[in-house]
Amino acid sequence: MSSHHPLVIGNWKMNPATSAEAKALFLAVRKKVKRDAPVSVVVAPPFPFIPDLSRLSPGGRLPLAAQDVFYEDAGAYTGEVSGSMLASLGVSYVIIGHSERRALGETDAQVNKKILACLRRKLTAVVCIGERERDLRGDFFSVVEGQLRALCTGLSARQLAAVVIAYEPIWAIGTGKTATPEDVKEMQLFITSVLVKLYDRALGKRMRIIYGGSVKPDNAAALHEAGGMQGFLVGGASLKADDFGAIITSVIS
Ligand code: PGA
């Protein structure tokens, strides 16, 4: 098991509507993060809010994640944002390969290149994987294994150890259908076993794996205790400071 504190990331997606609302939400979340608490809390706002929020987080008390990054460092790529731009604004994490981006056409190969872009800029990549649906034959394990193998392409054990894997079954995202703690534990063991096969036991133990998909204050403690993962990627509930605060508390044992 990884020796890091649990990691709780709030993925705000395309919310809220204005910078003023984003600042108010950020400050409300910041109040929920006790200075010495054994947990790492990160907020992933939309790109335009990052500079303002970065100024509200002196010393990186509430570190910021971007919700995406482009894999080239500079050039004629209209609309894209590079890792160096994000690093220059004080961003320290980047969510990569979220299922909502994959649904817009992002491929496993692009996810892999984006991880390499993060590694070049010392940004922590939080890479999302997960099956669209579960079947009784267990074919969803091969889907997850395929995504894992693809994201690891060309990465050394040292490089992969700097990455966080977010297991987010698509059927549980924004639907209120959470995977059971047993499902989550089984997937944590499966992901670890694939990493041990691809690399070695030391890496399998070191990797940080977190869970996402309808994590709420009322299921977070059970998911954390029995699910065996090292934290959560939270969507909807991260937009309410009280709910997000309750989820943060649930991972502090
Ligand atoms: P949810 O989203 O918590 O609203 O299900 C999770 C995510 O998409 O990261």
Coordinates of N, CA and C and ligand atoms in Angstrom, one line a residue:
M1 N 0.9 -1.2 0.0 CA 0.0 0.0 0.0 C 0.9 1.3 0.0
S2 N 0.4 2.3 -0.7 CA 1.2 3.5 -0.8 C 1.3 4.2 0.5
S3 N 2.4 4.9 0.7 CA 2.7 5.6 2.0 C 2.1 7.0 2.0
H4 N 1.5 7.4 1.0 CA 1.0 8.8 0.9 C -0.3 8.9 1.8
H5 N -0.6 10.2 2.2 CA -1.9 10.4 2.8 C -3.0 10.2 1.7
P6 N -4.2 9.9 2.2 CA -5.3 9.7 1.2 C -5.4 11.0 0.4
L7 N -5.9 10.9 -0.9 CA -6.0 12.0 -1.8 C -7.5 12.2 -2.1
V8 N -8.0 13.4 -1.9 CA -9.4 13.7 -2.3 C -9.4 14.8 -3.3
I9 N -9.9 14.6 -4.5 CA -9.9 15.6 -5.6 C -11.3 15.9 -5.9
G10 N -11.6 17.2 -5.9 CA -12.9 17.7 -6.4 C -12.8 18.1 -7.8
N11 N -13.6 17.4 -8.7 CA -13.6 17.7 -10.1 C -14.9 18.6 -10.4
W12 N -14.6 19.9 -10.5 CA -15.8 20.8 -10.7 C -16.4 20.7 -12.1
K13 N -15.7 20.0 -13.0 CA -16.2 19.9 -14.4 C -16.5 21.3 -14.9
M14 N -17.6 21.5 -15.7 CA -17.8 22.9 -16.2 C -18.7 23.7 -15.3
N15 N -18.3 23.8 -14.1 CA -19.0 24.6 -13.0 C -18.0 25.3 -12.2
P16 N -18.4 26.4 -11.4 CA -19.6 27.1 -11.5 C -19.6 28.1 -12.7
A17 N -20.6 29.0 -12.8 CA -20.7 29.8 -14.0 C -19.8 31.0 -14.1
T18 N -19.4 31.5 -12.9 CA -18.6 32.7 -12.9 C -17.4 32.6 -12.0
S19 N -16.5 33.5 -12.2 CA -15.3 33.5 -11.4 C -15.6 33.9 -9.9
A20 N -16.6 34.8 -9.7 CA -17.0 35.1 -8.3 C -17.5 33.9 -7.6
E21 N -18.3 33.1 -8.3 CA -18.8 31.9 -7.6 C -17.7 30.9 -7.4
A22 N -16.8 30.8 -8.3 CA -15.7 29.9 -8.1 C -14.8 30.3 -6.9
K23 N -14.6 31.6 -6.8 CA -13.8 32.0 -5.6 C -14.5 31.7 -4.3
A24 N -15.8 32.0 -4.3 CA -16.6 31.7 -3.1 C -16.6 30.2 -2.7
L25 N -16.7 29.4 -3.7 CA -16.7 27.9 -3.5 C -15.3 27.5 -3.0
F26 N -14.3 28.0 -3.6 CA -12.9 27.7 -3.2 C -12.6 28.0 -1.8
L27 N -13.0 29.2 -1.4 CA -12.8 29.7 0.0 C -13.6 28.8 1.0
A28 N -14.8 28.4 0.6 CA -15.6 27.6 1.5 C -15.0 26.2 1.6
V29 N -14.4 25.7 0.5 CA -13.7 24.4 0.6 C -12.4 24.5 1.4
R30 N -11.7 25.6 1.2 CA -10.5 25.8 1.9 C -10.7 25.8 3.5
K31 N -11.8 26.3 3.9 CA -12.1 26.3 5.3 C -12.3 24.8 5.9
K32 N -12.6 23.9 5.0 CA -12.8 22.5 5.4 C -11.5 21.8 5.5
V33 N -10.4 22.4 5.0 CA -9.2 21.7 5.0 C -8.3 22.1 6.2
K34 N -8.2 21.3 7.2 CA -7.4 21.6 8.4 C -6.0 21.5 8.0
R35 N -5.2 22.5 8.6 CA -3.8 22.6 8.2 C -3.0 21.3 8.3
D36 N -3.1 20.6 9.4 CA -2.2 19.4 9.6 C -3.0 18.1 9.4
A37 N -4.1 18.1 8.8 CA -4.9 16.9 8.6 C -4.2 15.9 7.7
P38 N -4.2 14.6 8.0 CA -3.5 13.6 7.2 C -4.3 13.3 5.9
V39 N -4.5 14.3 5.1 CA -5.2 14.1 3.8 C -4.7 15.1 2.9
S40 N -4.6 14.8 1.6 CA -4.3 15.8 0.6 C -5.6 16.1 -0.2
V41 N -5.9 17.3 -0.2 CA -7.2 17.8 -0.8 C -6.8 18.6 -2.0
V42 N -7.4 18.4 -3.2 CA -7.1 19.1 -4.4 C -8.4 19.5 -5.1
V43 N -8.4 20.7 -5.7 CA -9.6 21.1 -6.4 C -9.2 21.3 -7.9
A44 N -10.1 20.8 -8.8 CA -9.9 20.9 -10.2 C -11.0 21.8 -10.8
P45 N -10.7 23.1 -10.9 CA -11.7 24.0 -11.5 C -11.5 24.1 -13.0
P46 N -12.5 24.7 -13.7 CA -12.3 25.0 -15.1 C -11.0 25.9 -15.4
F47 N -10.4 25.8 -16.5 CA -9.2 26.5 -16.8 C -9.3 28.0 -16.5
P48 N -10.3 28.7 -16.9 CA -10.3 30.2 -16.7 C -10.2 30.7 -15.3
F49 N -10.6 29.8 -14.3 CA -10.6 30.2 -12.9 C -9.3 30.0 -12.2
I50 N -8.4 29.3 -12.9 CA -7.2 28.8 -12.2 C -6.3 30.0 -11.7
P51 N -6.1 31.1 -12.5 CA -5.2 32.1 -11.9 C -5.8 32.7 -10.6
D52 N -7.1 33.0 -10.6 CA -7.7 33.6 -9.4 C -7.6 32.7 -8.2
L53 N -7.9 31.4 -8.5 CA -7.9 30.5 -7.3 C -6.4 30.2 -6.9
S54 N -5.5 30.2 -7.8 CA -4.1 30.0 -7.4 C -3.7 31.1 -6.4
R55 N -4.2 32.3 -6.6 CA -3.8 33.4 -5.7 C -4.4 33.2 -4.3
L56 N -5.6 32.5 -4.3 CA -6.2 32.3 -3.0 C -5.6 31.1 -2.2
S57 N -4.6 30.5 -2.8 CA -4.0 29.3 -2.2 C -2.6 29.4 -1.9
P58 N -2.2 30.5 -1.1 CA -0.8 30.7 -0.8 C -0.1 29.5 -0.2
G59 N 1.1 29.2 -0.7 CA 1.8 28.0 -0.1 C 1.1 26.7 -0.6
G60 N 0.2 26.7 -1.5 CA -0.4 25.5 -2.0 C -1.2 24.8 -1.0
R61 N -1.8 25.5 -0.1 CA -2.6 24.9 1.0 C -3.8 24.0 0.4
L62 N -4.4 24.5 -0.7 CA -5.4 23.7 -1.4 C -4.9 23.7 -2.8
P63 N -4.1 22.7 -3.2 CA -3.5 22.6 -4.5 C -4.6 22.5 -5.6
L64 N -4.2 22.9 -6.8 CA -5.1 22.9 -7.9 C -4.7 21.9 -8.9
A65 N -5.8 21.3 -9.5 CA -5.6 20.4 -10.7 C -6.3 21.0 -11.9
A66 N -5.7 20.7 -13.1 CA -6.5 21.1 -14.3 C -7.3 19.9 -14.7
Q67 N -8.3 20.1 -15.5 CA -9.1 19.0 -15.9 C -8.7 18.3 -17.2
D68 N -7.6 18.8 -17.8 CA -7.1 18.3 -19.0 C -5.8 19.0 -19.3
V69 N -5.0 18.5 -20.3 CA -3.8 19.2 -20.7 C -3.5 18.7 -22.2
F70 N -2.9 19.5 -23.0 CA -2.5 19.1 -24.3 C -1.1 18.4 -24.2
Y71 N -0.8 17.5 -25.2 CA 0.4 16.8 -25.0 C 1.7 17.4 -25.7
E72 N 1.4 18.5 -26.5 CA 2.6 19.3 -27.0 C 2.9 20.4 -26.1
D73 N 4.1 20.9 -26.1 CA 4.5 22.0 -25.2 C 4.2 23.4 -25.7
A74 N 4.2 23.6 -27.0 CA 3.9 24.9 -27.6 C 3.6 24.7 -29.1
G75 N 3.0 25.7 -29.7 CA 2.9 25.7 -31.2 C 1.5 26.0 -31.6
A76 N 1.2 25.6 -32.9 CA -0.1 26.0 -33.6 C -1.1 25.0 -33.2
Y77 N -1.7 25.1 -32.0 CA -2.7 24.1 -31.5 C -3.9 25.0 -30.9
T78 N -4.7 25.5 -31.8 CA -5.7 26.5 -31.3 C -6.6 25.8 -30.3
G79 N -6.8 26.6 -29.2 CA -7.7 26.1 -28.1 C -7.1 25.2 -27.1
E80 N -5.8 24.8 -27.3 CA -5.2 23.8 -26.4 C -4.4 24.6 -25.3
V81 N -4.1 23.9 -24.2 CA -3.4 24.4 -23.0 C -2.3 23.4 -22.7
S82 N -1.1 24.0 -22.6 CA 0.1 23.1 -22.3 C 0.4 22.9 -20.9
G83 N 1.2 21.9 -20.6 CA 1.7 21.6 -19.3 C 2.5 22.8 -18.7
S84 N 3.3 23.4 -19.5 CA 4.1 24.5 -19.0 C 3.3 25.7 -18.6
M85 N 2.2 25.9 -19.4 CA 1.3 27.0 -19.0 C 0.6 26.7 -17.6
L86 N 0.2 25.5 -17.4 CA -0.4 25.1 -16.2 C 0.6 25.2 -15.0
A87 N 1.8 24.7 -15.2 CA 2.8 24.8 -14.2 C 3.1 26.2 -13.8
S88 N 3.1 27.1 -14.8 CA 3.4 28.5 -14.5 C 2.3 29.2 -13.7
L89 N 1.1 28.6 -13.7 CA 0.0 29.2 -12.8 C -0.1 28.5 -11.5
G90 N 0.9 27.6 -11.2 CA 0.9 27.0 -9.9 C 0.0 25.7 -9.8
V91 N -0.4 25.2 -11.0 CA -1.2 23.9 -11.0 C -0.2 22.8 -10.6
S92 N -0.7 21.8 -9.8 CA 0.2 20.7 -9.5 C -0.3 19.3 -10.0
Y93 N -1.6 19.2 -10.3 CA -2.2 17.9 -10.7 C -2.9 18.2 -12.0
V94 N -3.0 17.1 -12.8 CA -3.9 17.2 -14.1 C -4.7 15.9 -14.2
I95 N -6.0 16.1 -14.3 CA -6.9 14.9 -14.6 C -6.8 14.6 -16.1
I96 N -6.5 13.3 -16.4 CA -6.3 12.9 -17.8 C -7.2 11.8 -18.1
G97 N -7.8 11.8 -19.3 CA -8.6 10.6 -19.8 C -9.9 10.4 -19.0
H98 N -10.5 11.5 -18.5 CA -11.8 11.4 -17.8 C -12.7 10.8 -18.9
S99 N -13.7 10.0 -18.4 CA -14.6 9.4 -19.4 C -15.4 10.4 -20.2
E100 N -15.6 11.6 -19.6 CA -16.3 12.6 -20.4 C -15.5 13.2 -21.5
R101 N -14.2 13.1 -21.4 CA -13.3 13.5 -22.4 C -13.1 12.4 -23.4
R102 N -13.0 11.2 -22.9 CA -12.9 10.0 -23.8 C -14.2 10.0 -24.7
A103 N -15.3 10.3 -24.1 CA -16.6 10.3 -24.9 C -16.5 11.3 -26.0
L104 N -15.7 12.4 -25.9 CA -15.5 13.4 -26.9 C -14.4 13.0 -27.9
G105 N -13.9 11.8 -27.8 CA -13.0 11.3 -28.8 C -11.5 11.1 -28.3
E106 N -11.2 11.4 -27.0 CA -9.9 11.2 -26.6 C -9.5 9.7 -26.6
T107 N -8.3 9.4 -27.1 CA -8.0 8.0 -27.3 C -6.9 7.6 -26.2
D108 N -6.7 6.3 -26.1 CA -5.7 5.7 -25.1 C -4.3 6.3 -25.5
A109 N -4.1 6.4 -26.8 CA -2.7 6.9 -27.2 C -2.6 8.4 -26.8
Q110 N -3.6 9.2 -26.9 CA -3.5 10.6 -26.5 C -3.3 10.6 -24.9
V111 N -4.0 9.8 -24.2 CA -3.9 9.7 -22.8 C -2.5 9.5 -22.4
N112 N -1.8 8.5 -23.1 CA -0.5 8.2 -22.8 C 0.5 9.4 -23.1
K113 N 0.2 10.1 -24.2 CA 1.1 11.3 -24.5 C 0.9 12.4 -23.5
K114 N -0.3 12.5 -23.0 CA -0.6 13.6 -22.0 C 0.1 13.2 -20.7
I115 N 0.2 11.9 -20.3 CA 0.9 11.6 -19.1 C 2.4 12.0 -19.3
L116 N 2.9 11.7 -20.4 CA 4.3 12.1 -20.7 C 4.5 13.6 -20.6
A117 N 3.5 14.4 -21.1 CA 3.6 15.8 -21.0 C 3.6 16.3 -19.5
C118 N 2.8 15.6 -18.7 CA 2.8 15.9 -17.3 C 4.1 15.6 -16.6
L119 N 4.7 14.5 -16.9 CA 5.9 14.1 -16.3 C 7.0 15.1 -16.7
R120 N 7.0 15.6 -17.9 CA 8.0 16.6 -18.4 C 7.9 17.8 -17.5
R121 N 6.7 18.2 -17.0 CA 6.6 19.4 -16.3 C 6.4 19.2 -14.8
K122 N 6.6 18.0 -14.3 CA 6.5 17.6 -12.9 C 5.1 17.9 -12.4
L123 N 4.1 17.7 -13.2 CA 2.7 17.7 -12.8 C 2.3 16.3 -12.5
T124 N 1.5 16.1 -11.5 CA 1.0 14.8 -11.1 C -0.2 14.4 -12.0
A125 N -0.1 13.4 -12.8 CA -1.2 13.0 -13.7 C -2.1 12.1 -12.9
V126 N -3.4 12.4 -13.0 CA -4.4 11.6 -12.4 C -5.2 11.0 -13.5
V127 N -4.9 9.7 -13.8 CA -5.4 9.1 -15.0 C -6.6 8.3 -14.8
C128 N -7.7 8.6 -15.5 CA -9.0 7.9 -15.3 C -9.1 6.7 -16.2
I129 N -9.6 5.6 -15.5 CA -9.9 4.4 -16.3 C -11.2 3.8 -15.7
G130 N -11.9 3.0 -16.5 CA -13.1 2.4 -16.0 C -14.0 1.9 -17.1
E131 N -14.8 0.9 -16.8 CA -15.6 0.2 -17.8 C -16.9 1.0 -17.9
R132 N -17.5 0.9 -19.1 CA -18.8 1.5 -19.4 C -19.9 0.8 -18.6
E133 N -19.8 -0.6 -18.6 CA -20.9 -1.3 -17.9 C -20.3 -2.6 -17.4
R134 N -20.9 -3.2 -16.4 CA -20.5 -4.5 -15.9 C -21.3 -5.6 -16.5
D135 N -20.6 -6.7 -16.8 CA -21.3 -7.9 -17.4 C -21.0 -9.0 -16.4
L136 N -21.9 -10.1 -16.5 CA -21.7 -11.2 -15.6 C -20.5 -12.0 -15.9
R137 N -20.0 -12.0 -17.1 CA -18.9 -12.8 -17.4 C -17.5 -12.2 -16.9
G138 N -17.6 -10.9 -16.5 CA -16.3 -10.3 -16.0 C -15.5 -9.7 -17.2
D139 N -16.1 -9.5 -18.3 CA -15.3 -8.9 -19.5 C -14.9 -7.5 -19.1
F140 N -15.5 -6.9 -18.2 CA -15.1 -5.5 -17.8 C -13.7 -5.5 -17.3
F141 N -13.2 -6.6 -16.7 CA -11.8 -6.6 -16.2 C -10.9 -6.4 -17.4
S142 N -11.2 -7.0 -18.6 CA -10.3 -6.9 -19.7 C -10.3 -5.4 -20.2
V143 N -11.5 -4.8 -20.1 CA -11.5 -3.3 -20.6 C -10.6 -2.5 -19.7
V144 N -10.7 -2.7 -18.4 CA -9.8 -2.0 -17.5 C -8.3 -2.3 -17.7
E145 N -8.1 -3.6 -18.0 CA -6.7 -4.0 -18.2 C -6.1 -3.4 -19.5
G146 N -7.0 -3.3 -20.5 CA -6.6 -2.7 -21.8 C -6.2 -1.3 -21.6
Q147 N -7.0 -0.5 -20.8 CA -6.8 0.9 -20.6 C -5.5 1.1 -19.8
L148 N -5.3 0.2 -18.8 CA -4.1 0.2 -18.0 C -2.8 0.0 -18.8
R149 N -2.9 -1.1 -19.6 CA -1.7 -1.4 -20.4 C -1.4 -0.2 -21.4
A150 N -2.4 0.4 -21.9 CA -2.2 1.5 -22.9 C -1.6 2.7 -22.2
L151 N -2.1 3.0 -21.0 CA -1.6 4.2 -20.3 C -0.1 4.0 -19.8
C152 N 0.3 2.7 -19.6 CA 1.6 2.5 -19.1 C 2.7 2.4 -20.3
T153 N 2.2 2.5 -21.5 CA 3.1 2.3 -22.7 C 4.3 3.2 -22.6
G154 N 5.5 2.6 -22.6 CA 6.7 3.5 -22.6 C 7.1 4.1 -21.3
L155 N 6.3 3.8 -20.3 CA 6.6 4.5 -19.0 C 7.5 3.5 -18.1
S156 N 8.5 4.1 -17.5 CA 9.3 3.3 -16.6 C 8.6 3.2 -15.3
A157 N 9.0 2.2 -14.4 CA 8.4 2.1 -13.1 C 8.5 3.4 -12.3
R158 N 9.6 4.1 -12.4 CA 9.8 5.3 -11.7 C 8.8 6.4 -12.2
Q159 N 8.6 6.4 -13.5 CA 7.6 7.4 -14.1 C 6.2 7.1 -13.6
L160 N 5.9 5.8 -13.7 CA 4.5 5.4 -13.3 C 4.2 5.7 -11.9
A161 N 5.2 5.5 -11.0 CA 5.0 5.7 -9.6 C 4.6 7.2 -9.3
A162 N 4.9 8.1 -10.2 CA 4.5 9.5 -10.0 C 3.0 9.8 -10.4
V163 N 2.4 8.7 -11.0 CA 1.0 8.9 -11.5 C 0.0 8.4 -10.5
V164 N -1.2 9.0 -10.5 CA -2.3 8.5 -9.7 C -3.3 7.9 -10.7
I165 N -3.8 6.7 -10.4 CA -4.8 6.1 -11.2 C -6.2 6.2 -10.5
A166 N -7.1 6.8 -11.3 CA -8.5 6.9 -10.8 C -9.4 5.9 -11.4
Y167 N -9.8 5.0 -10.6 CA -10.8 4.0 -11.2 C -12.2 4.6 -11.1
E168 N -12.8 4.9 -12.3 CA -14.1 5.5 -12.3 C -15.0 4.7 -13.3
P169 N -15.8 3.7 -12.7 CA -16.7 3.0 -13.6 C -17.7 4.0 -14.2
I170 N -17.8 4.0 -15.5 CA -18.6 5.1 -16.2 C -20.1 5.0 -15.7
W171 N -20.6 3.8 -15.4 CA -22.0 3.6 -15.0 C -22.2 4.2 -13.7
A172 N -21.2 4.6 -12.9 CA -21.4 5.1 -11.6 C -21.2 6.7 -11.6
I173 N -20.8 7.2 -12.7 CA -20.5 8.7 -12.7 C -21.7 9.5 -12.9
G174 N -22.0 10.3 -11.9 CA -23.1 11.3 -12.0 C -24.5 10.6 -12.0
T175 N -24.5 9.3 -11.7 CA -25.8 8.5 -11.8 C -26.4 8.2 -10.4
G176 N -25.6 8.4 -9.4 CA -26.1 8.0 -8.1 C -25.9 6.5 -7.8
K177 N -25.4 5.7 -8.8 CA -25.2 4.3 -8.7 C -23.7 4.1 -8.3
T178 N -23.4 3.9 -7.0 CA -22.0 3.7 -6.6 C -21.6 2.3 -6.7
A179 N -20.4 2.0 -7.0 CA -19.9 0.6 -6.9 C -19.9 0.3 -5.4
T180 N -20.1 -1.0 -5.1 CA -20.1 -1.4 -3.7 C -18.6 -1.4 -3.2
P181 N -18.4 -1.3 -1.9 CA -17.1 -1.3 -1.4 C -16.4 -2.6 -1.8
E182 N -17.1 -3.7 -1.9 CA -16.5 -5.0 -2.4 C -16.1 -4.9 -3.8
D183 N -16.9 -4.3 -4.7 CA -16.5 -4.1 -6.1 C -15.3 -3.3 -6.2
V184 N -15.2 -2.2 -5.3 CA -14.0 -1.3 -5.4 C -12.8 -2.0 -4.9
K185 N -12.9 -2.8 -3.8 CA -11.8 -3.6 -3.3 C -11.3 -4.6 -4.4
E186 N -12.2 -5.3 -5.0 CA -11.9 -6.3 -6.0 C -11.1 -5.6 -7.2
M187 N -11.6 -4.4 -7.6 CA -10.9 -3.7 -8.7 C -9.5 -3.2 -8.2
Q188 N -9.4 -2.7 -7.0 CA -8.1 -2.3 -6.5 C -7.1 -3.4 -6.6
L189 N -7.6 -4.6 -6.2 CA -6.7 -5.8 -6.2 C -6.3 -6.2 -7.7
F190 N -7.4 -6.0 -8.5 CA -7.1 -6.4 -9.9 C -6.1 -5.4 -10.6
I191 N -6.3 -4.1 -10.4 CA -5.4 -3.1 -11.0 C -4.0 -3.4 -10.4
T192 N -3.9 -3.6 -9.1 CA -2.6 -3.9 -8.5 C -1.9 -5.1 -9.2
S193 N -2.7 -6.1 -9.4 CA -2.2 -7.4 -10.0 C -1.7 -7.1 -11.4
V194 N -2.4 -6.3 -12.2 CA -1.9 -6.0 -13.5 C -0.6 -5.2 -13.5
L195 N -0.5 -4.3 -12.5 CA 0.7 -3.5 -12.4 C 1.9 -4.4 -12.0
V196 N 1.6 -5.3 -11.1 CA 2.7 -6.3 -10.7 C 3.1 -7.1 -11.9
K197 N 2.2 -7.5 -12.7 CA 2.5 -8.3 -13.9 C 3.3 -7.4 -14.9
L198 N 3.0 -6.2 -15.1 CA 3.6 -5.3 -16.1 C 5.0 -4.8 -15.5
Y199 N 5.1 -4.6 -14.2 CA 6.3 -4.1 -13.6 C 6.8 -5.0 -12.5
D200 N 6.5 -4.7 -11.2 CA 6.9 -5.6 -10.2 C 6.1 -5.3 -8.9
R201 N 6.3 -6.1 -7.9 CA 5.5 -6.0 -6.7 C 5.7 -4.7 -6.0
A202 N 7.0 -4.2 -6.1 CA 7.3 -2.9 -5.4 C 6.4 -1.8 -6.0
L203 N 6.3 -1.8 -7.3 CA 5.5 -0.7 -7.9 C 4.0 -0.9 -7.5
G204 N 3.6 -2.2 -7.6 CA 2.2 -2.5 -7.3 C 1.8 -1.9 -5.9
K205 N 2.7 -2.0 -4.9 CA 2.5 -1.5 -3.6 C 2.5 0.0 -3.5
R206 N 3.4 0.6 -4.3 CA 3.6 2.1 -4.3 C 2.5 2.9 -4.9
M207 N 1.8 2.3 -5.9 CA 0.9 3.1 -6.8 C -0.3 3.6 -5.9
R208 N -0.6 4.9 -6.3 CA -1.8 5.4 -5.6 C -3.0 5.2 -6.6
I209 N -4.0 4.5 -6.1 CA -5.2 4.3 -6.8 C -6.4 4.9 -6.1
I210 N -7.2 5.7 -6.7 CA -8.4 6.3 -6.0 C -9.6 5.9 -6.8
Y211 N -10.8 6.1 -6.1 CA -12.1 5.7 -6.7 C -12.9 7.0 -7.0
G212 N -13.6 6.9 -8.1 CA -14.6 8.0 -8.4 C -15.9 7.4 -9.0
G213 N -17.0 8.1 -8.7 CA -18.3 7.7 -9.2 C -19.3 7.7 -8.1
S214 N -20.1 8.9 -8.1 CA -21.1 9.1 -7.1 C -20.7 8.9 -5.7
V215 N -19.5 9.4 -5.4 CA -19.1 9.4 -4.0 C -19.8 10.6 -3.3
K216 N -20.4 10.2 -2.2 CA -21.3 11.2 -1.4 C -20.9 11.1 0.1
P217 N -21.4 12.0 0.9 CA -21.1 11.9 2.3 C -21.6 10.6 2.9
D218 N -22.7 10.1 2.4 CA -23.2 8.9 3.1 C -22.6 7.6 2.6
N219 N -21.8 7.6 1.6 CA -21.2 6.3 1.2 C -19.6 6.4 1.3
A220 N -19.1 7.6 1.6 CA -17.6 7.7 1.5 C -16.9 6.9 2.6
A221 N -17.4 6.9 3.8 CA -16.7 6.2 4.9 C -16.6 4.7 4.5
A222 N -17.7 4.1 4.1 CA -17.7 2.7 3.8 C -16.8 2.4 2.6
L223 N -16.9 3.2 1.6 CA -16.0 3.0 0.4 C -14.6 3.1 0.8
H224 N -14.3 4.1 1.7 CA -12.9 4.2 2.1 C -12.4 3.1 2.9
E225 N -13.2 2.7 3.9 CA -12.7 1.6 4.8 C -12.6 0.3 4.1
A226 N -13.6 -0.1 3.4 CA -13.6 -1.5 2.8 C -13.1 -1.5 1.3
G227 N -13.1 -0.3 0.7 CA -12.7 -0.3 -0.7 C -11.2 -0.4 -0.9
G228 N -10.4 -0.1 0.1 CA -9.0 -0.3 0.0 C -8.2 0.7 -0.9
M229 N -8.9 1.7 -1.4 CA -8.2 2.7 -2.3 C -7.7 3.8 -1.5
Q230 N -6.9 4.7 -2.2 CA -6.2 5.7 -1.4 C -6.8 7.1 -1.5
G231 N -8.1 7.1 -1.8 CA -8.8 8.4 -1.9 C -9.9 8.4 -2.9
F232 N -10.4 9.6 -3.2 CA -11.6 9.7 -4.1 C -11.4 10.8 -5.1
L233 N -12.0 10.6 -6.3 CA -12.2 11.7 -7.3 C -13.7 12.0 -7.2
V234 N -14.1 13.2 -6.8 CA -15.5 13.5 -6.5 C -16.0 14.6 -7.5
G235 N -17.1 14.3 -8.1 CA -17.7 15.2 -9.1 C -18.7 16.1 -8.4
G236 N -20.0 15.7 -8.6 CA -21.1 16.5 -8.1 C -21.0 16.9 -6.6
A237 N -20.6 16.1 -5.7 CA -20.5 16.4 -4.3 C -19.4 17.4 -4.0
S238 N -18.5 17.6 -5.0 CA -17.4 18.6 -4.7 C -17.9 20.0 -4.9
L239 N -19.1 20.2 -5.4 CA -19.6 21.6 -5.7 C -20.4 22.1 -4.5
K240 N -20.5 21.3 -3.4 CA -21.1 21.7 -2.2 C -20.1 21.6 -1.1
A241 N -19.6 22.7 -0.5 CA -18.5 22.7 0.4 C -18.8 21.7 1.6
D242 N -20.0 21.7 2.1 CA -20.3 20.9 3.3 C -20.2 19.4 2.9
D243 N -20.7 19.0 1.7 CA -20.6 17.6 1.3 C -19.2 17.2 1.1
F244 N -18.5 18.1 0.4 CA -17.1 17.8 0.1 C -16.3 17.7 1.4
G245 N -16.6 18.6 2.4 CA -15.9 18.6 3.7 C -16.2 17.3 4.4
A246 N -17.4 16.8 4.3 CA -17.8 15.5 5.0 C -17.0 14.3 4.3
I247 N -16.9 14.4 3.0 CA -16.1 13.3 2.3 C -14.6 13.3 2.8
I248 N -14.1 14.6 2.9 CA -12.7 14.7 3.3 C -12.5 14.1 4.7
T249 N -13.5 14.4 5.6 CA -13.4 13.9 7.0 C -13.5 12.4 7.0
S250 N -14.2 11.8 6.1 CA -14.4 10.3 6.1 C -13.2 9.5 5.7
V251 N -12.2 10.2 5.1 CA -11.0 9.4 4.8 C -9.9 9.6 5.8
I252 N -10.1 10.5 6.8 CA -9.1 10.7 7.9 C -9.5 9.7 9.0
S253 N -8.6 8.6 9.1 CA -9.0 7.6 10.1 C -8.5 8.0 11.4
Ligands
PGA1 P1 -19.6 12.1 -9.7 O1 -18.4 12.4 -10.8 O2 -19.0 12.1 -8.4 O3 -20.6 13.3 -10.0 O4 -20.2 10.8 -10.1 C1 -17.2 11.8 -10.6 C2 -16.3 12.2 -11.8 O5 -16.7 12.3 -12.9 O6 -15.0 12.4 -11.6

